[in-house]
Amino acid sequence: MKVLFYKYSSKYTFLVVFLISLFTSFLLFAQQKPNSANRGRGLLLDAEEQASKQIPLKSQQTEESYRGLPSAVSLKQYCPTPGDQGSYGTCVGWTTAYAARTILEARQLDLRSQIEIDKLIFSPGFIYKLVKEEEDQNCTYGAIMTDALKKMQVHGVAKRSSFPEQCVDYVPERTYKEAEDYKLKDYVRLWNVGFTQEERILALKKSLTEGNPVVVGMEAPSSIYNAKEFWRPTELPNQGWGGHAICVIGFDDKKGEKGSFEIMNSWGTGWANGGFTWIEYDDFTNFVRFAYELVPFYKPKKERPLLAGSLRFELANGNKIDLKKNGIATYKTPQPFSGGTNFRLYLSNFEPAYVYAFATDKTKNVQVVFPHKSYISPYLPYHNGEIAFPDEKHYLTMDNVAGTDKFCVIYSRYPLDINQIYQQLGQRKGTLKEGLEQVLGNKLVNTNEVAYSQNEVKFSTSSLKGTVAFFVVELEHK
């Protein structure tokens, strides 16, 4: 160091200069390396990429569904005080359990007090223990979010108050029992390869607007350690940066140049803006590679139905196909349509539900309408959602075989073995409605307890006796 060559008059002068120089060097080093050594990450990006392909993709909503989104949403009032994972590679546990699961619980209980929210924090160590590799004794190897979400769905997650440890090899049996009370109902992947930047942003906004936090996996270059109110990366994406999991808690279209997402991290309140930071939409979509929406078990509210939805048919010229109620749970067109007619289906849900749609004719063969691809989730986790089939750019075409095509939509509060149901319907005797009643059995809400609209295909039910409702639409063509 330069001080070693300083001409000093006494040993005391040398000591003072040496200490000043040492302190200055320390400050310079600290500015260059802002505590990054003590801030662990832990998302295995390559493994996450492979695993994410197996997670059901949330169906894209219609443009009309997105058009009503607010300009800003925040779940920050439900967030726990940001915790610190230290140098452990446990970000997956912190993001899924500590952050997202706690937010869901606080929102379900409508807690706004920071003290009360911090009492119900869920354990990041519990989830990491369930997903870590056996040889990961020091909890530094990292993990993937899809594993954590699956464990939370199957096993639940324990409270941090009963399992505060972050890195252990043993979980008491009583802790597993407690965790069972806090399972996830479901989780869905928000985007697929090929989604545009706008499609990714809209999908995430829709989830947050419905009150569901989103956990994301991102590339985390070194500039993220210096984040303040905003993280504005100085690096390029896709340069082999390490992976990190964070929780998205809000968005604001007026924050930053073009709008931003707010995220909660797991590096304590000393990082960025009290443990939170904003990331502009462009930077977010450049560095974030995976996004999953967590879906809780909704607690029924007396003023809202348990199942509700609708279906409309629209011709290529934009006109609606008129449909009238024609018996219980059945609708029919007042006049037949010619073969070659192009039309589109718009399927809506007004409460979260697993939705299955199919078509059949006199052959009794079942043609799947929704979900029309195996990787798309049947779960529509919204209180006001709409999807188009086949999509908003294409149409279905009626064939030239005269007769009656029947469309059916099934709404369920829980997932169904739909392939088995389709197989049984293909072997039915009697009408489609009778076949559905036989196959669905005691899962079915009594049709007397379902309110079916008269002049549009629409229903709602608040009945607790059963978990499934349906309607059938008969479309005649000549």
Short mmCIF file of C-alpha atoms in Angstrom, two decimals:
data_model
loop_
_atom_site.label_atom_id
_atom_site.label_comp_id
_atom_site.label_asym_id
_atom_site.label_seq_id
_atom_site.Cartn_x
_atom_site.Cartn_y
_atom_site.Cartn_z
CA MET A 1 0.00 0.00 0.00
CA LYS A 2 1.10 3.57 -0.62
CA VAL A 3 1.34 4.33 3.07
CA LEU A 4 4.30 1.98 3.47
CA PHE A 5 6.49 4.49 1.65
CA TYR A 6 5.28 7.48 3.61
CA LYS A 7 7.97 9.40 5.51
CA TYR A 8 6.75 9.70 9.01
CA SER A 9 8.19 11.43 12.03
CA SER A 10 6.96 9.00 14.63
CA LYS A 11 5.34 5.63 15.00
CA TYR A 12 2.07 7.33 15.95
CA THR A 13 1.92 9.31 12.72
CA PHE A 14 2.48 6.11 10.73
CA LEU A 15 -0.29 4.33 12.63
CA VAL A 16 -2.84 7.09 11.95
CA VAL A 17 -2.01 7.27 8.24
CA PHE A 18 -2.10 3.48 7.93
CA LEU A 19 -5.54 3.28 9.55
CA ILE A 20 -6.91 6.08 7.35
CA SER A 21 -5.59 4.37 4.25
CA LEU A 22 -6.96 1.01 5.33
CA PHE A 23 -10.37 2.51 6.04
CA THR A 24 -10.44 4.30 2.67
CA SER A 25 -9.56 1.07 0.87
CA PHE A 26 -12.33 -0.73 2.73
CA LEU A 27 -14.89 1.89 1.68
CA LEU A 28 -13.85 1.64 -1.96
CA PHE A 29 -14.08 -2.13 -1.84
CA ALA A 30 -17.47 -1.98 -0.13
CA GLN A 31 -18.81 0.31 -2.85
CA GLN A 32 -17.66 -2.09 -5.53
CA LYS A 33 -18.90 -5.22 -3.73
CA PRO A 34 -22.05 -4.24 -1.83
CA ASN A 35 -22.35 -7.20 0.49
CA SER A 36 -22.99 -9.58 -2.42
CA ALA A 37 -21.05 -12.36 -0.69
CA ASN A 38 -23.74 -12.52 2.01
CA ARG A 39 -26.68 -12.40 -0.36
CA GLY A 40 -27.51 -15.85 -1.61
CA ARG A 41 -29.58 -16.78 -4.61
CA GLY A 42 -30.31 -20.41 -5.50
CA LEU A 43 -32.62 -20.84 -8.50
CA LEU A 44 -31.35 -23.53 -10.88
CA LEU A 45 -32.25 -21.90 -14.19
CA ASP A 46 -31.53 -24.79 -16.56
CA ALA A 47 -33.41 -27.30 -14.40
CA GLU A 48 -36.29 -24.84 -14.01
CA GLU A 49 -36.52 -24.43 -17.76
CA GLN A 50 -36.99 -28.16 -18.25
CA ALA A 51 -39.42 -28.55 -15.36
CA SER A 52 -41.55 -25.55 -16.33
CA LYS A 53 -42.57 -27.25 -19.58
CA GLN A 54 -44.51 -29.80 -17.52
CA ILE A 55 -46.54 -27.16 -15.66
CA PRO A 56 -50.00 -26.42 -17.12
CA LEU A 57 -50.13 -23.10 -18.95
CA LYS A 58 -52.83 -20.61 -18.01
CA SER A 59 -55.11 -19.91 -20.96
CA GLN A 60 -54.81 -16.51 -22.59
CA GLN A 61 -57.67 -14.13 -21.91
CA THR A 62 -59.47 -12.11 -24.56
CA GLU A 63 -58.46 -8.54 -25.33
CA GLU A 64 -61.71 -7.37 -23.76
CA SER A 65 -60.81 -9.14 -20.53
CA TYR A 66 -57.48 -7.32 -20.37
CA ARG A 67 -58.95 -3.98 -21.43
CA GLY A 68 -60.52 -3.41 -18.05
CA LEU A 69 -57.30 -3.83 -16.07
CA PRO A 70 -56.47 -0.96 -13.70
CA SER A 71 -53.35 1.15 -14.23
CA ALA A 72 -51.91 0.11 -10.87
CA VAL A 73 -52.34 -2.72 -8.35
CA SER A 74 -50.47 -3.49 -5.15
CA LEU A 75 -50.47 -6.40 -2.72
CA LYS A 76 -47.89 -4.68 -0.54
CA GLN A 77 -50.38 -4.21 2.30
CA TYR A 78 -50.42 -8.02 2.67
CA CYS A 79 -46.64 -8.53 2.53
CA PRO A 80 -44.62 -9.71 5.52
CA THR A 81 -41.54 -7.75 6.50
CA PRO A 82 -38.88 -8.84 3.98
CA GLY A 83 -36.62 -11.51 5.47
CA ASP A 84 -33.00 -12.35 4.73
CA GLN A 85 -31.86 -15.70 3.36
CA GLY A 86 -28.24 -14.81 4.12
CA SER A 87 -25.65 -16.72 2.12
CA TYR A 88 -27.85 -19.82 1.77
CA GLY A 89 -29.10 -20.84 -1.68
CA THR A 90 -32.70 -20.95 -0.46
CA CYS A 91 -34.39 -18.18 -2.47
CA VAL A 92 -36.97 -20.67 -3.77
CA GLY A 93 -38.23 -21.33 -0.23
CA TRP A 94 -38.28 -17.65 0.63
CA THR A 95 -40.12 -16.64 -2.52
CA THR A 96 -42.78 -19.36 -2.53
CA ALA A 97 -43.43 -19.83 1.20
CA TYR A 98 -42.21 -16.76 3.09
CA ALA A 99 -43.42 -14.22 0.52
CA ALA A 100 -46.16 -15.56 -1.77
CA ARG A 101 -47.89 -18.01 0.60
CA THR A 102 -47.91 -15.46 3.41
CA ILE A 103 -49.42 -12.85 1.09
CA LEU A 104 -52.19 -15.27 0.10
CA GLU A 105 -53.00 -16.06 3.72
CA ALA A 106 -52.98 -12.41 4.81
CA ARG A 107 -55.29 -11.53 1.94
CA GLN A 108 -57.66 -14.41 2.75
CA LEU A 109 -57.84 -13.21 6.35
CA ASP A 110 -57.88 -9.55 5.24
CA LEU A 111 -55.03 -8.66 7.57
CA ARG A 112 -53.41 -5.23 7.13
CA SER A 113 -51.45 -4.94 10.37
CA GLN A 114 -47.73 -5.60 9.84
CA ILE A 115 -47.50 -7.11 13.31
CA GLU A 116 -50.35 -9.54 12.63
CA ILE A 117 -49.05 -10.47 9.17
CA ASP A 118 -45.58 -11.18 10.54
CA LYS A 119 -47.11 -13.60 13.03
CA LEU A 120 -48.39 -15.87 10.26
CA ILE A 121 -45.25 -15.99 8.07
CA PHE A 122 -44.68 -19.37 6.44
CA SER A 123 -41.41 -21.24 6.74
CA PRO A 124 -38.89 -21.00 3.87
CA GLY A 125 -36.77 -23.66 5.56
CA PHE A 126 -39.61 -26.16 5.59
CA ILE A 127 -40.13 -25.96 1.84
CA TYR A 128 -36.42 -25.96 1.07
CA LYS A 129 -36.02 -29.10 3.17
CA LEU A 130 -38.67 -30.83 1.05
CA VAL A 131 -37.06 -29.94 -2.28
CA LYS A 132 -33.32 -29.93 -1.64
CA GLU A 133 -31.01 -32.70 -2.74
CA GLU A 134 -29.96 -35.16 -0.03
CA GLU A 135 -26.28 -34.24 -0.30
CA ASP A 136 -27.03 -30.51 0.05
CA GLN A 137 -26.08 -30.46 3.72
CA ASN A 138 -25.28 -26.73 3.80
CA CYS A 139 -28.31 -25.60 1.80
CA THR A 140 -26.23 -23.96 -0.91
CA TYR A 141 -27.06 -26.05 -3.99
CA GLY A 142 -30.31 -24.29 -4.82
CA ALA A 143 -33.64 -25.67 -6.10
CA ILE A 144 -36.44 -25.05 -8.59
CA MET A 145 -39.77 -23.34 -8.02
CA THR A 146 -41.88 -26.00 -9.70
CA ASP A 147 -40.75 -28.54 -7.09
CA ALA A 148 -41.57 -26.14 -4.28
CA LEU A 149 -45.03 -25.34 -5.65
CA LYS A 150 -45.85 -29.02 -6.07
CA LYS A 151 -44.82 -29.74 -2.47
CA MET A 152 -46.98 -26.84 -1.30
CA GLN A 153 -49.94 -28.26 -3.20
CA VAL A 154 -49.48 -31.83 -1.93
CA HIS A 155 -48.04 -31.33 1.57
CA GLY A 156 -48.80 -27.71 2.40
CA VAL A 157 -46.34 -25.51 4.28
CA ALA A 158 -45.64 -24.96 7.97
CA LYS A 159 -45.62 -21.63 9.78
CA ARG A 160 -42.24 -20.13 10.51
CA SER A 161 -43.19 -19.80 14.16
CA SER A 162 -43.21 -23.60 14.45
CA PHE A 163 -40.34 -24.26 12.05
CA PRO A 164 -37.92 -21.29 12.13
CA GLU A 165 -34.87 -23.26 10.95
CA GLN A 166 -33.54 -22.48 7.49
CA CYS A 167 -31.20 -25.41 6.96
CA VAL A 168 -31.92 -28.72 8.67
CA ASP A 169 -32.19 -32.39 7.73
CA TYR A 170 -35.15 -33.31 9.92
CA VAL A 171 -38.75 -32.10 10.16
CA PRO A 172 -40.88 -33.26 13.13
CA GLU A 173 -44.03 -35.21 12.31
CA ARG A 174 -46.20 -32.60 14.03
CA THR A 175 -44.84 -29.98 11.64
CA TYR A 176 -45.94 -32.03 8.64
CA LYS A 177 -49.41 -32.31 10.20
CA GLU A 178 -49.62 -28.56 10.68
CA ALA A 179 -48.51 -27.94 7.10
CA GLU A 180 -51.49 -29.91 5.74
CA ASP A 181 -53.80 -27.07 6.77
CA TYR A 182 -52.05 -24.66 4.42
CA LYS A 183 -52.00 -26.34 1.02
CA LEU A 184 -52.15 -24.55 -2.31
CA LYS A 185 -55.20 -25.32 -4.41
CA ASP A 186 -53.25 -25.00 -7.65
CA TYR A 187 -50.60 -23.10 -9.57
CA VAL A 188 -50.25 -22.24 -13.24
CA ARG A 189 -47.55 -21.13 -15.65
CA LEU A 190 -48.22 -17.65 -17.00
CA TRP A 191 -46.46 -17.76 -20.33
CA ASN A 192 -44.97 -20.02 -22.93
CA VAL A 193 -42.10 -19.77 -25.38
CA GLY A 194 -43.21 -17.43 -28.12
CA PHE A 195 -45.33 -15.13 -25.96
CA THR A 196 -44.70 -11.49 -26.83
CA GLN A 197 -43.56 -8.95 -24.27
CA GLU A 198 -47.06 -7.46 -24.14
CA GLU A 199 -48.67 -10.88 -23.63
CA ARG A 200 -46.34 -11.60 -20.71
CA ILE A 201 -47.01 -8.26 -19.08
CA LEU A 202 -50.79 -8.58 -19.46
CA ALA A 203 -50.84 -12.12 -18.06
CA LEU A 204 -48.94 -11.01 -14.97
CA LYS A 205 -51.10 -7.93 -14.50
CA LYS A 206 -54.26 -10.04 -14.66
CA SER A 207 -52.97 -12.36 -11.93
CA LEU A 208 -52.06 -9.47 -9.64
CA THR A 209 -55.38 -7.75 -10.28
CA GLU A 210 -57.14 -10.89 -9.07
CA GLY A 211 -55.10 -10.67 -5.86
CA ASN A 212 -52.75 -13.58 -6.53
CA PRO A 213 -48.99 -13.02 -6.12
CA VAL A 214 -46.68 -14.33 -8.81
CA VAL A 215 -43.32 -15.99 -8.20
CA VAL A 216 -40.77 -15.55 -10.96
CA GLY A 217 -37.37 -16.92 -11.87
CA MET A 218 -34.86 -14.50 -13.29
CA GLU A 219 -31.27 -14.01 -14.31
CA ALA A 220 -29.63 -11.96 -11.57
CA PRO A 221 -26.50 -10.05 -12.68
CA SER A 222 -24.36 -8.23 -10.14
CA SER A 223 -26.09 -4.87 -10.63
CA ILE A 224 -29.11 -6.20 -8.74
CA TYR A 225 -27.11 -5.97 -5.51
CA ASN A 226 -27.04 -2.17 -5.99
CA ALA A 227 -30.79 -1.75 -6.55
CA LYS A 228 -32.46 1.20 -4.85
CA GLU A 229 -36.01 2.32 -5.55
CA PHE A 230 -35.49 0.82 -9.01
CA TRP A 231 -33.28 -1.93 -10.33
CA ARG A 232 -31.95 -0.75 -13.67
CA PRO A 233 -29.58 -3.44 -14.95
CA THR A 234 -26.39 -2.29 -16.63
CA GLU A 235 -25.75 -5.75 -18.08
CA LEU A 236 -27.25 -7.58 -21.04
CA PRO A 237 -29.52 -10.59 -20.43
CA ASN A 238 -28.70 -14.14 -21.49
CA GLN A 239 -25.06 -13.89 -20.48
CA GLY A 240 -25.00 -16.85 -18.10
CA TRP A 241 -25.99 -14.91 -14.98
CA GLY A 242 -26.99 -16.93 -11.92
CA GLY A 243 -30.65 -17.60 -11.20
CA HIS A 244 -32.74 -16.00 -8.47
CA ALA A 245 -36.39 -16.35 -7.40
CA ILE A 246 -38.43 -13.31 -6.37
CA CYS A 247 -42.08 -12.48 -5.72
CA VAL A 248 -44.01 -9.92 -7.79
CA ILE A 249 -46.44 -7.93 -5.64
CA GLY A 250 -47.73 -5.15 -7.86
CA PHE A 251 -47.52 -2.99 -10.94
CA ASP A 252 -47.90 0.66 -11.88
CA ASP A 253 -48.15 1.87 -15.47
CA LYS A 254 -46.93 5.32 -14.44
CA LYS A 255 -43.87 4.15 -12.51
CA GLY A 256 -40.67 4.64 -14.51
CA GLU A 257 -40.65 5.47 -18.21
CA LYS A 258 -43.16 2.87 -19.46
CA GLY A 259 -44.46 1.27 -16.27
CA SER A 260 -42.93 -1.12 -13.74
CA PHE A 261 -43.50 -4.20 -11.59
CA GLU A 262 -42.74 -4.11 -7.86
CA ILE A 263 -40.98 -7.13 -6.41
CA MET A 264 -40.22 -8.43 -2.92
CA ASN A 265 -36.78 -9.96 -2.41
CA SER A 266 -35.26 -12.16 0.27
CA TRP A 267 -32.21 -10.05 1.16
CA GLY A 268 -33.63 -8.26 4.17
CA THR A 269 -34.84 -4.69 4.65
CA GLY A 270 -31.35 -3.30 4.10
CA TRP A 271 -31.50 -4.13 0.41
CA ALA A 272 -32.92 -1.64 -2.12
CA ASN A 273 -36.04 0.12 -0.79
CA GLY A 274 -36.71 -1.71 2.46
CA GLY A 275 -36.47 -5.11 0.76
CA PHE A 276 -38.55 -4.11 -2.28
CA THR A 277 -37.69 -2.58 -5.64
CA TRP A 278 -39.30 -1.63 -8.93
CA ILE A 279 -38.30 -3.14 -12.28
CA GLU A 280 -39.42 -1.45 -15.49
CA TYR A 281 -41.47 -3.60 -17.85
CA ASP A 282 -38.74 -3.79 -20.51
CA ASP A 283 -36.06 -4.86 -18.04
CA PHE A 284 -38.45 -7.27 -16.35
CA THR A 285 -39.31 -9.16 -19.53
CA ASN A 286 -35.65 -9.21 -20.57
CA PHE A 287 -34.38 -10.82 -17.38
CA VAL A 288 -37.37 -12.81 -16.05
CA ARG A 289 -37.69 -16.23 -17.66
CA PHE A 290 -40.39 -18.06 -15.66
CA ALA A 291 -43.58 -16.96 -13.90
CA TYR A 292 -46.10 -18.95 -11.85
CA GLU A 293 -49.35 -17.79 -10.28
CA LEU A 294 -50.28 -19.27 -6.90
CA VAL A 295 -53.94 -20.14 -6.42
CA PRO A 296 -55.39 -20.50 -2.89
CA PHE A 297 -58.43 -22.39 -1.69
CA TYR A 298 -61.02 -19.63 -1.89
CA LYS A 299 -63.28 -19.27 1.10
CA PRO A 300 -66.91 -18.90 -0.05
CA LYS A 301 -68.52 -15.50 0.50
CA LYS A 302 -72.24 -15.33 1.16
CA GLU A 303 -72.78 -12.51 -1.33
CA ARG A 304 -71.10 -14.38 -4.22
CA PRO A 305 -72.03 -17.60 -6.08
CA LEU A 306 -69.73 -20.61 -5.94
CA LEU A 307 -69.91 -21.31 -9.67
CA ALA A 308 -70.96 -18.97 -12.46
CA GLY A 309 -70.27 -18.65 -16.16
CA SER A 310 -71.56 -18.05 -19.66
CA LEU A 311 -71.06 -18.96 -23.31
CA ARG A 312 -71.74 -16.95 -26.44
CA PHE A 313 -71.41 -17.72 -30.13
CA GLU A 314 -70.29 -15.00 -32.53
CA LEU A 315 -70.38 -15.10 -36.33
CA ALA A 316 -67.51 -13.90 -38.52
CA ASN A 317 -69.46 -10.69 -39.25
CA GLY A 318 -69.54 -9.88 -35.54
CA ASN A 319 -73.19 -10.74 -34.94
CA LYS A 320 -74.15 -12.92 -31.99
CA ILE A 321 -75.98 -16.20 -32.50
CA ASP A 322 -79.26 -15.97 -30.58
CA LEU A 323 -79.79 -18.78 -28.10
CA LYS A 324 -82.88 -19.45 -26.00
CA LYS A 325 -83.37 -21.68 -22.98
CA ASN A 326 -84.94 -24.95 -24.14
CA GLY A 327 -85.44 -26.97 -20.99
CA ILE A 328 -83.32 -27.38 -17.88
CA ALA A 329 -79.62 -26.65 -18.50
CA THR A 330 -80.23 -26.67 -22.27
CA TYR A 331 -80.18 -23.90 -24.90
CA LYS A 332 -81.03 -23.96 -28.60
CA THR A 333 -80.76 -21.78 -31.71
CA PRO A 334 -84.14 -20.53 -33.02
CA GLN A 335 -83.14 -21.30 -36.63
CA PRO A 336 -80.61 -23.62 -38.31
CA PHE A 337 -77.37 -22.44 -39.91
CA SER A 338 -75.89 -23.40 -43.26
CA GLY A 339 -72.82 -25.57 -43.62
CA GLY A 340 -69.67 -23.49 -44.05
CA THR A 341 -70.77 -20.88 -41.49
CA ASN A 342 -67.80 -19.48 -39.56
CA PHE A 343 -68.22 -18.78 -35.86
CA ARG A 344 -66.27 -18.37 -32.65
CA LEU A 345 -66.98 -19.32 -29.02
CA TYR A 346 -66.47 -16.97 -26.07
CA LEU A 347 -66.35 -18.79 -22.76
CA SER A 348 -66.60 -16.81 -19.52
CA ASN A 349 -66.29 -17.58 -15.83
CA PHE A 350 -67.39 -15.26 -13.04
CA GLU A 351 -65.91 -17.34 -10.23
CA PRO A 352 -62.68 -19.39 -10.20
CA ALA A 353 -63.36 -22.83 -11.64
CA TYR A 354 -61.99 -25.79 -13.54
CA VAL A 355 -63.67 -25.52 -16.93
CA TYR A 356 -64.05 -28.21 -19.58
CA ALA A 357 -65.81 -27.71 -22.92
CA PHE A 358 -66.54 -30.23 -25.65
CA ALA A 359 -68.73 -30.85 -28.67
CA THR A 360 -70.56 -33.97 -29.82
CA ASP A 361 -73.10 -35.07 -32.43
CA LYS A 362 -75.32 -38.06 -33.19
CA THR A 363 -72.22 -40.30 -33.38
CA LYS A 364 -71.63 -39.53 -29.67
CA ASN A 365 -67.94 -38.92 -30.39
CA VAL A 366 -66.45 -36.23 -28.16
CA GLN A 367 -64.41 -33.39 -29.66
CA VAL A 368 -62.47 -31.41 -27.05
CA VAL A 369 -63.01 -27.66 -27.21
CA PHE A 370 -61.25 -26.53 -24.02
CA PRO A 371 -58.59 -27.04 -22.88
CA HIS A 372 -57.72 -27.86 -26.47
CA LYS A 373 -54.05 -28.64 -25.80
CA SER A 374 -52.64 -30.97 -23.17
CA TYR A 375 -50.32 -28.34 -21.71
CA ILE A 376 -53.09 -25.80 -21.07
CA SER A 377 -54.62 -25.71 -17.60
CA PRO A 378 -58.40 -26.15 -17.27
CA TYR A 379 -58.29 -23.89 -14.22
CA LEU A 380 -59.54 -20.35 -14.74
CA PRO A 381 -58.52 -18.65 -11.49
CA TYR A 382 -60.43 -15.42 -12.00
CA HIS A 383 -63.65 -13.80 -10.87
CA ASN A 384 -64.13 -12.27 -14.30
CA GLY A 385 -62.38 -14.05 -17.14
CA GLU A 386 -63.05 -14.74 -20.80
CA ILE A 387 -61.33 -16.95 -23.38
CA ALA A 388 -62.01 -17.33 -27.10
CA PHE A 389 -62.02 -20.57 -29.07
CA PRO A 390 -60.20 -21.33 -31.23
CA ASP A 391 -58.76 -17.83 -30.56
CA GLU A 392 -59.50 -14.21 -31.43
CA LYS A 393 -57.94 -14.50 -34.89
CA HIS A 394 -59.56 -17.70 -36.17
CA TYR A 395 -62.99 -19.32 -36.51
CA LEU A 396 -64.66 -22.69 -36.41
CA THR A 397 -66.52 -23.81 -39.53
CA MET A 398 -69.76 -25.79 -39.59
CA ASP A 399 -69.54 -28.89 -41.76
CA ASN A 400 -72.00 -29.77 -44.51
CA VAL A 401 -73.62 -32.66 -42.66
CA ALA A 402 -77.10 -31.58 -41.64
CA GLY A 403 -78.04 -32.23 -38.05
CA THR A 404 -77.55 -30.94 -34.54
CA ASP A 405 -74.17 -30.29 -32.96
CA LYS A 406 -74.15 -30.12 -29.18
CA PHE A 407 -71.72 -28.04 -27.16
CA CYS A 408 -71.32 -28.64 -23.45
CA VAL A 409 -69.41 -26.71 -20.81
CA ILE A 410 -68.69 -28.20 -17.38
CA TYR A 411 -67.72 -25.96 -14.45
CA SER A 412 -66.18 -27.58 -11.38
CA ARG A 413 -64.75 -26.33 -8.11
CA TYR A 414 -62.19 -29.16 -8.21
CA PRO A 415 -60.26 -30.88 -11.02
CA LEU A 416 -62.04 -33.72 -12.82
CA ASP A 417 -60.76 -36.85 -14.53
CA ILE A 418 -62.12 -35.44 -17.75
CA ASN A 419 -60.74 -38.11 -20.07
CA GLN A 420 -62.61 -40.79 -18.15
CA ILE A 421 -65.76 -38.66 -18.28
CA TYR A 422 -65.44 -38.26 -22.04
CA GLN A 423 -64.97 -42.00 -22.45
CA GLN A 424 -68.09 -42.74 -20.41
CA LEU A 425 -70.12 -40.15 -22.33
CA GLY A 426 -69.18 -41.84 -25.59
CA GLN A 427 -70.82 -45.02 -24.31
CA ARG A 428 -73.94 -43.34 -22.94
CA LYS A 429 -77.52 -44.26 -23.60
CA GLY A 430 -80.06 -41.49 -23.83
CA THR A 431 -79.52 -37.76 -24.28
CA LEU A 432 -76.29 -35.88 -23.57
CA LYS A 433 -77.88 -34.23 -20.54
CA GLU A 434 -78.91 -37.62 -19.15
CA GLY A 435 -75.42 -38.96 -19.78
CA LEU A 436 -73.84 -36.05 -17.92
CA GLU A 437 -76.14 -36.53 -14.95
CA GLN A 438 -75.25 -40.20 -14.81
CA VAL A 439 -71.49 -39.75 -15.21
CA LEU A 440 -71.11 -36.79 -12.83
CA GLY A 441 -73.34 -38.38 -10.19
CA ASN A 442 -73.27 -36.87 -6.73
CA LYS A 443 -70.68 -34.26 -7.77
CA LEU A 444 -73.43 -32.50 -9.68
CA VAL A 445 -75.33 -29.57 -8.19
CA ASN A 446 -79.05 -30.25 -8.46
CA THR A 447 -80.30 -28.35 -11.51
CA ASN A 448 -83.14 -26.98 -9.38
CA GLU A 449 -80.48 -25.09 -7.41
CA VAL A 450 -78.88 -23.54 -10.50
CA ALA A 451 -80.16 -20.25 -11.92
CA TYR A 452 -80.14 -20.50 -15.74
CA SER A 453 -80.81 -17.32 -17.74
CA GLN A 454 -83.67 -17.40 -20.24
CA ASN A 455 -82.30 -15.48 -23.25
CA GLU A 456 -78.56 -16.07 -22.97
CA VAL A 457 -76.36 -19.02 -22.06
CA LYS A 458 -75.54 -18.06 -18.51
CA PHE A 459 -75.82 -19.66 -15.07
CA SER A 460 -74.90 -19.27 -11.42
CA THR A 461 -75.27 -21.34 -8.27
CA SER A 462 -74.51 -20.86 -4.59
CA SER A 463 -75.37 -24.41 -3.60
CA LEU A 464 -72.96 -26.30 -1.36
CA LYS A 465 -74.61 -29.59 -2.32
CA GLY A 466 -72.34 -30.58 -5.17
CA THR A 467 -69.30 -29.08 -6.85
CA VAL A 468 -70.12 -29.30 -10.58
CA ALA A 469 -72.58 -27.56 -12.90
CA PHE A 470 -73.03 -27.66 -16.68
CA PHE A 471 -75.08 -26.48 -19.62
CA VAL A 472 -75.69 -27.86 -23.11
CA VAL A 473 -76.11 -25.81 -26.29
CA GLU A 474 -77.79 -27.35 -29.36
CA LEU A 475 -76.69 -25.79 -32.63
CA GLU A 476 -78.70 -26.88 -35.67
CA HIS A 477 -77.36 -26.63 -39.21
CA LYS A 478 -78.71 -27.63 -42.58
#
